PDB file of C-alpha atoms in Angstrom:
ATOM      1  CA  MET A   1     -85.391 102.962 167.213  1.00  0.00           C
ATOM      2  CA  TRP A   2     -82.398 104.383 169.071  1.00  0.00           C
ATOM      3  CA  HIS A   3     -84.442 107.421 170.114  1.00  0.00           C
ATOM      4  CA  GLY A   4     -87.091 105.113 171.666  1.00  0.00           C
ATOM      5  CA  VAL A   5     -84.453 103.198 173.624  1.00  0.00           C
ATOM      6  CA  PHE A   6     -82.878 106.452 174.823  1.00  0.00           C
ATOM      7  CA  MET A   7     -86.254 107.826 175.960  1.00  0.00           C
ATOM      8  CA  THR A   8     -87.082 104.574 177.780  1.00  0.00           C
ATOM      9  CA  GLN A   9     -83.735 104.653 179.590  1.00  0.00           C
ATOM     10  CA  ARG A  10     -84.191 108.333 180.493  1.00  0.00           C
ATOM     11  CA  SER A  11     -87.711 107.732 181.847  1.00  0.00           C
ATOM     12  CA  SER A  12     -86.432 104.686 183.740  1.00  0.00           C
ATOM     13  CA  GLN A  13     -83.606 106.719 185.207  1.00  0.00           C
ATOM     14  CA  ALA A  14     -86.027 109.466 186.213  1.00  0.00           C
ATOM     15  CA  ALA A  15     -88.374 106.930 187.837  1.00  0.00           C
ATOM     16  CA  ALA A  16     -85.477 105.298 189.663  1.00  0.00           C
ATOM     17  CA  LEU A  17     -84.152 108.630 190.900  1.00  0.00           C
ATOM     18  CA  ARG A  18     -87.608 109.764 192.040  1.00  0.00           C
ATOM     19  CA  LEU A  19     -88.047 106.539 193.976  1.00  0.00           C
ATOM     20  CA  ALA A  20     -84.526 106.819 195.378  1.00  0.00           C
ATOM     21  CA  GLY A  21     -85.306 110.316 196.660  1.00  0.00           C
ATOM     22  CA  LEU A  22     -88.606 109.184 198.159  1.00  0.00           C
ATOM     23  CA  LEU A  23     -87.016 106.200 199.878  1.00  0.00           C
ATOM     24  CA  ALA A  24     -84.028 108.188 201.132  1.00  0.00           C
ATOM     25  CA  GLY A  25     -86.339 110.801 202.617  1.00  0.00           C
ATOM     26  CA  ALA A  26     -88.516 108.157 204.246  1.00  0.00           C
ATOM     27  CA  GLY A  27     -85.450 106.320 205.553  1.00  0.00           C
ATOM     28  CA  ILE A  28     -84.130 109.488 207.164  1.00  0.00           C
ATOM     29  CA  LEU A  29     -87.545 110.195 208.702  1.00  0.00           C
ATOM     30  CA  HIS A  30     -87.487 106.755 210.341  1.00  0.00           C
ATOM     31  CA  PHE A  31     -84.620 108.028 212.472  1.00  0.00           C
ATOM     32  CA  ALA A  32     -85.679 111.684 212.777  1.00  0.00           C
ATOM     33  CA  THR A  33     -89.290 110.927 213.830  1.00  0.00           C
ATOM     34  CA  PRO A  34     -89.300 107.281 214.924  1.00  0.00           C
ATOM     35  CA  LYS A  35     -92.459 107.484 217.074  1.00  0.00           C
ATOM     36  CA  PHE A  36     -94.617 108.044 213.984  1.00  0.00           C
ATOM     37  CA  PHE A  37     -93.198 104.891 212.387  1.00  0.00           C
ATOM     38  CA  ASP A  38     -93.306 102.898 215.641  1.00  0.00           C
ATOM     39  CA  ALA A  39     -97.077 103.476 215.656  1.00  0.00           C
ATOM     40  CA  GLN A  40     -97.369 101.774 212.265  1.00  0.00           C
ATOM     41  CA  VAL A  41     -95.821  98.504 213.422  1.00  0.00           C
ATOM     42  CA  PRO A  42     -98.536  95.908 213.990  1.00  0.00           C
ATOM     43  CA  THR A  43     -98.626  94.842 217.648  1.00  0.00           C
ATOM     44  CA  ALA A  44     -98.884  91.197 216.559  1.00  0.00           C
ATOM     45  CA  LEU A  45     -95.234  91.275 215.479  1.00  0.00           C
ATOM     46  CA  PRO A  46     -92.740  90.021 218.040  1.00  0.00           C
ATOM     47  CA  GLY A  47     -90.130  92.361 219.495  1.00  0.00           C
ATOM     48  CA  SER A  48     -89.832  96.096 219.775  1.00  0.00           C
ATOM     49  CA  ALA A  49     -91.605  98.423 217.352  1.00  0.00           C
ATOM     50  CA  ARG A  50     -88.491 100.618 217.385  1.00  0.00           C
ATOM     51  CA  THR A  51     -86.415  97.738 216.011  1.00  0.00           C
ATOM     52  CA  TYR A  52     -88.796  97.401 213.067  1.00  0.00           C
ATOM     53  CA  THR A  53     -88.677 101.162 212.554  1.00  0.00           C
ATOM     54  CA  GLN A  54     -84.888 101.198 212.481  1.00  0.00           C
ATOM     55  CA  VAL A  55     -84.549  98.104 210.290  1.00  0.00           C
ATOM     56  CA  SER A  56     -87.065  99.452 207.777  1.00  0.00           C
ATOM     57  CA  GLY A  57     -85.299 102.835 207.801  1.00  0.00           C
ATOM     58  CA  VAL A  58     -81.978 101.175 206.998  1.00  0.00           C
ATOM     59  CA  ALA A  59     -83.687  99.078 204.313  1.00  0.00           C
ATOM     60  CA  GLU A  60     -85.184 102.178 202.693  1.00  0.00           C
ATOM     61  CA  LEU A  61     -81.807 103.928 202.667  1.00  0.00           C
ATOM     62  CA  ALA A  62     -80.097 100.854 201.198  1.00  0.00           C
ATOM     63  CA  VAL A  63     -82.724 100.428 198.491  1.00  0.00           C
ATOM     64  CA  ALA A  64     -82.490 104.151 197.680  1.00  0.00           C
ATOM     65  CA  ALA A  65     -78.748 103.729 197.161  1.00  0.00           C
ATOM     66  CA  THR A  66     -79.235 100.750 194.832  1.00  0.00           C
ATOM     67  CA  LEU A  67     -81.787 102.702 192.771  1.00  0.00           C
ATOM     68  CA  ALA A  68     -79.563 105.767 192.552  1.00  0.00           C
ATOM     69  CA  THR A  69     -76.612 103.764 191.239  1.00  0.00           C
ATOM     70  CA  PRO A  70     -76.941 102.732 187.569  1.00  0.00           C
ATOM     71  CA  ARG A  71     -74.905  99.556 188.100  1.00  0.00           C
ATOM     72  CA  THR A  72     -77.321  98.270 190.780  1.00  0.00           C
ATOM     73  CA  ARG A  73     -80.541  99.835 189.500  1.00  0.00           C
ATOM     74  CA  ARG A  74     -82.027  96.543 188.262  1.00  0.00           C
ATOM     75  CA  LEU A  75     -81.597  95.019 191.711  1.00  0.00           C
ATOM     76  CA  GLY A  76     -82.797  98.262 193.307  1.00  0.00           C
ATOM     77  CA  GLY A  77     -86.032  98.207 191.329  1.00  0.00           C
ATOM     78  CA  ALA A  78     -86.772  94.651 192.442  1.00  0.00           C
ATOM     79  CA  LEU A  79     -85.897  95.469 196.048  1.00  0.00           C
ATOM     80  CA  ALA A  80     -88.021  98.622 195.989  1.00  0.00           C
ATOM     81  CA  ALA A  81     -91.045  96.714 194.668  1.00  0.00           C
ATOM     82  CA  ALA A  82     -90.583  94.073 197.369  1.00  0.00           C
ATOM     83  CA  LEU A  83     -90.171  96.741 200.051  1.00  0.00           C
ATOM     84  CA  PHE A  84     -93.334  98.580 198.986  1.00  0.00           C
ATOM     85  CA  VAL A  85     -95.277  95.311 199.187  1.00  0.00           C
ATOM     86  CA  ALA A  86     -93.682  94.379 202.530  1.00  0.00           C
ATOM     87  CA  VAL A  87     -94.600  97.656 204.251  1.00  0.00           C
ATOM     88  CA  PHE A  88     -98.213  97.602 203.042  1.00  0.00           C
ATOM     89  CA  PRO A  89     -99.468  95.734 206.150  1.00  0.00           C
ATOM     90  CA  ALA A  90     -97.966  98.497 208.320  1.00  0.00           C
ATOM     91  CA  ASN A  91     -99.773 101.111 206.206  1.00  0.00           C
ATOM     92  CA  LEU A  92    -103.020  99.170 206.618  1.00  0.00           C
ATOM     93  CA  ASN A  93    -102.424  98.944 210.357  1.00  0.00           C
ATOM     94  CA  LEU A  94    -101.862 102.688 210.657  1.00  0.00           C
ATOM     95  CA  ALA A  95    -104.980 103.475 208.610  1.00  0.00           C
ATOM     96  CA  TRP A  96    -107.001 101.116 210.797  1.00  0.00           C
ATOM     97  CA  LYS A  97    -105.734 102.826 213.962  1.00  0.00           C
ATOM     98  CA  TYR A  98    -106.663 106.268 212.630  1.00  0.00           C
ATOM     99  CA  VAL A  99    -110.092 105.128 211.448  1.00  0.00           C
ATOM    100  CA  GLN A 100    -110.857 103.477 214.796  1.00  0.00           C
ATOM    101  CA  SER A 101    -109.795 106.463 216.884  1.00  0.00           C
ATOM    102  CA  PRO A 102    -112.576 108.840 217.941  1.00  0.00           C
ATOM    103  CA  LYS A 103    -109.917 111.578 218.158  1.00  0.00           C
ATOM    104  CA  THR A 104    -109.170 111.439 214.429  1.00  0.00           C
ATOM    105  CA  SER A 105    -110.989 113.922 212.210  1.00  0.00           C
ATOM    106  CA  PRO A 106    -113.071 112.581 209.316  1.00  0.00           C
ATOM    107  CA  ALA A 107    -110.704 114.317 206.869  1.00  0.00           C
ATOM    108  CA  LEU A 108    -107.647 112.586 208.320  1.00  0.00           C
ATOM    109  CA  LYS A 109    -109.466 109.247 208.330  1.00  0.00           C
ATOM    110  CA  ALA A 110    -110.288 109.730 204.648  1.00  0.00           C
ATOM    111  CA  ALA A 111    -106.698 110.716 203.864  1.00  0.00           C
ATOM    112  CA  MET A 112    -105.306 107.647 205.616  1.00  0.00           C
ATOM    113  CA  ILE A 113    -107.588 105.391 203.592  1.00  0.00           C
ATOM    114  CA  ALA A 114    -107.006 107.295 200.339  1.00  0.00           C
ATOM    115  CA  ARG A 115    -103.233 106.872 200.587  1.00  0.00           C
ATOM    116  CA  LEU A 116    -103.410 103.058 200.647  1.00  0.00           C
ATOM    117  CA  PRO A 117    -103.878 102.598 196.873  1.00  0.00           C
ATOM    118  CA  LEU A 118    -100.782 104.764 196.295  1.00  0.00           C
ATOM    119  CA  GLN A 119     -98.680 101.643 196.950  1.00  0.00           C
ATOM    120  CA  ILE A 120     -99.737 100.382 193.511  1.00  0.00           C
ATOM    121  CA  PRO A 121     -97.987 103.100 191.456  1.00  0.00           C
ATOM    122  CA  LEU A 122     -94.957 102.832 193.740  1.00  0.00           C
ATOM    123  CA  VAL A 123     -94.666  99.125 192.969  1.00  0.00           C
ATOM    124  CA  THR A 124     -95.239  99.654 189.238  1.00  0.00           C
ATOM    125  CA  GLU A 125     -92.645 102.467 189.090  1.00  0.00           C
ATOM    126  CA  ALA A 126     -90.133 100.262 190.904  1.00  0.00           C
ATOM    127  CA  LEU A 127     -90.747  97.434 188.436  1.00  0.00           C
ATOM    128  CA  LYS A 128     -90.441  99.910 185.544  1.00  0.00           C
ATOM    129  CA  ALA A 129     -87.085 101.100 186.917  1.00  0.00           C
ATOM    130  CA  ARG A 130     -85.963  97.453 187.166  1.00  0.00           C
ATOM    131  CA  ARG A 131     -87.178  96.520 183.695  1.00  0.00           C
ATOM    132  CA  ASN A 132     -85.537  99.502 181.986  1.00  0.00           C
ATOM    133  CA  ALA A 133     -82.305  99.584 183.969  1.00  0.00           C
ATOM    134  CA  PRO A 134     -79.073  99.701 181.977  1.00  0.00           C
TER     135      PRO A 134
END
């Protein structure tokens, strides 16, 4: 029994740390290459796309920190799942823009569509990290 609990905690920690690394990298990219992220912001939203880019970058860095810290990992898992769901409309918007553009190659169009379902394992890994947090 103890071995099973230990393995669950180790796999949870690994999932949390993988997600933390992914989110930290994405958060940094929001500031290093903001134009790419600005393009994902739906035009229907009020205000500047850059503001959304910066706020989501800060959010990703903050969530990464909560996942990386064992004491806040449970909260971090819940926040990560919510964040992955919240940014899905921006991912849809970006895919739509690429698909509609005559300048986009068929391969890139396919890649943009193929990446959309990847939100599902991100959400499930975040919930797993939350559920198995110490």
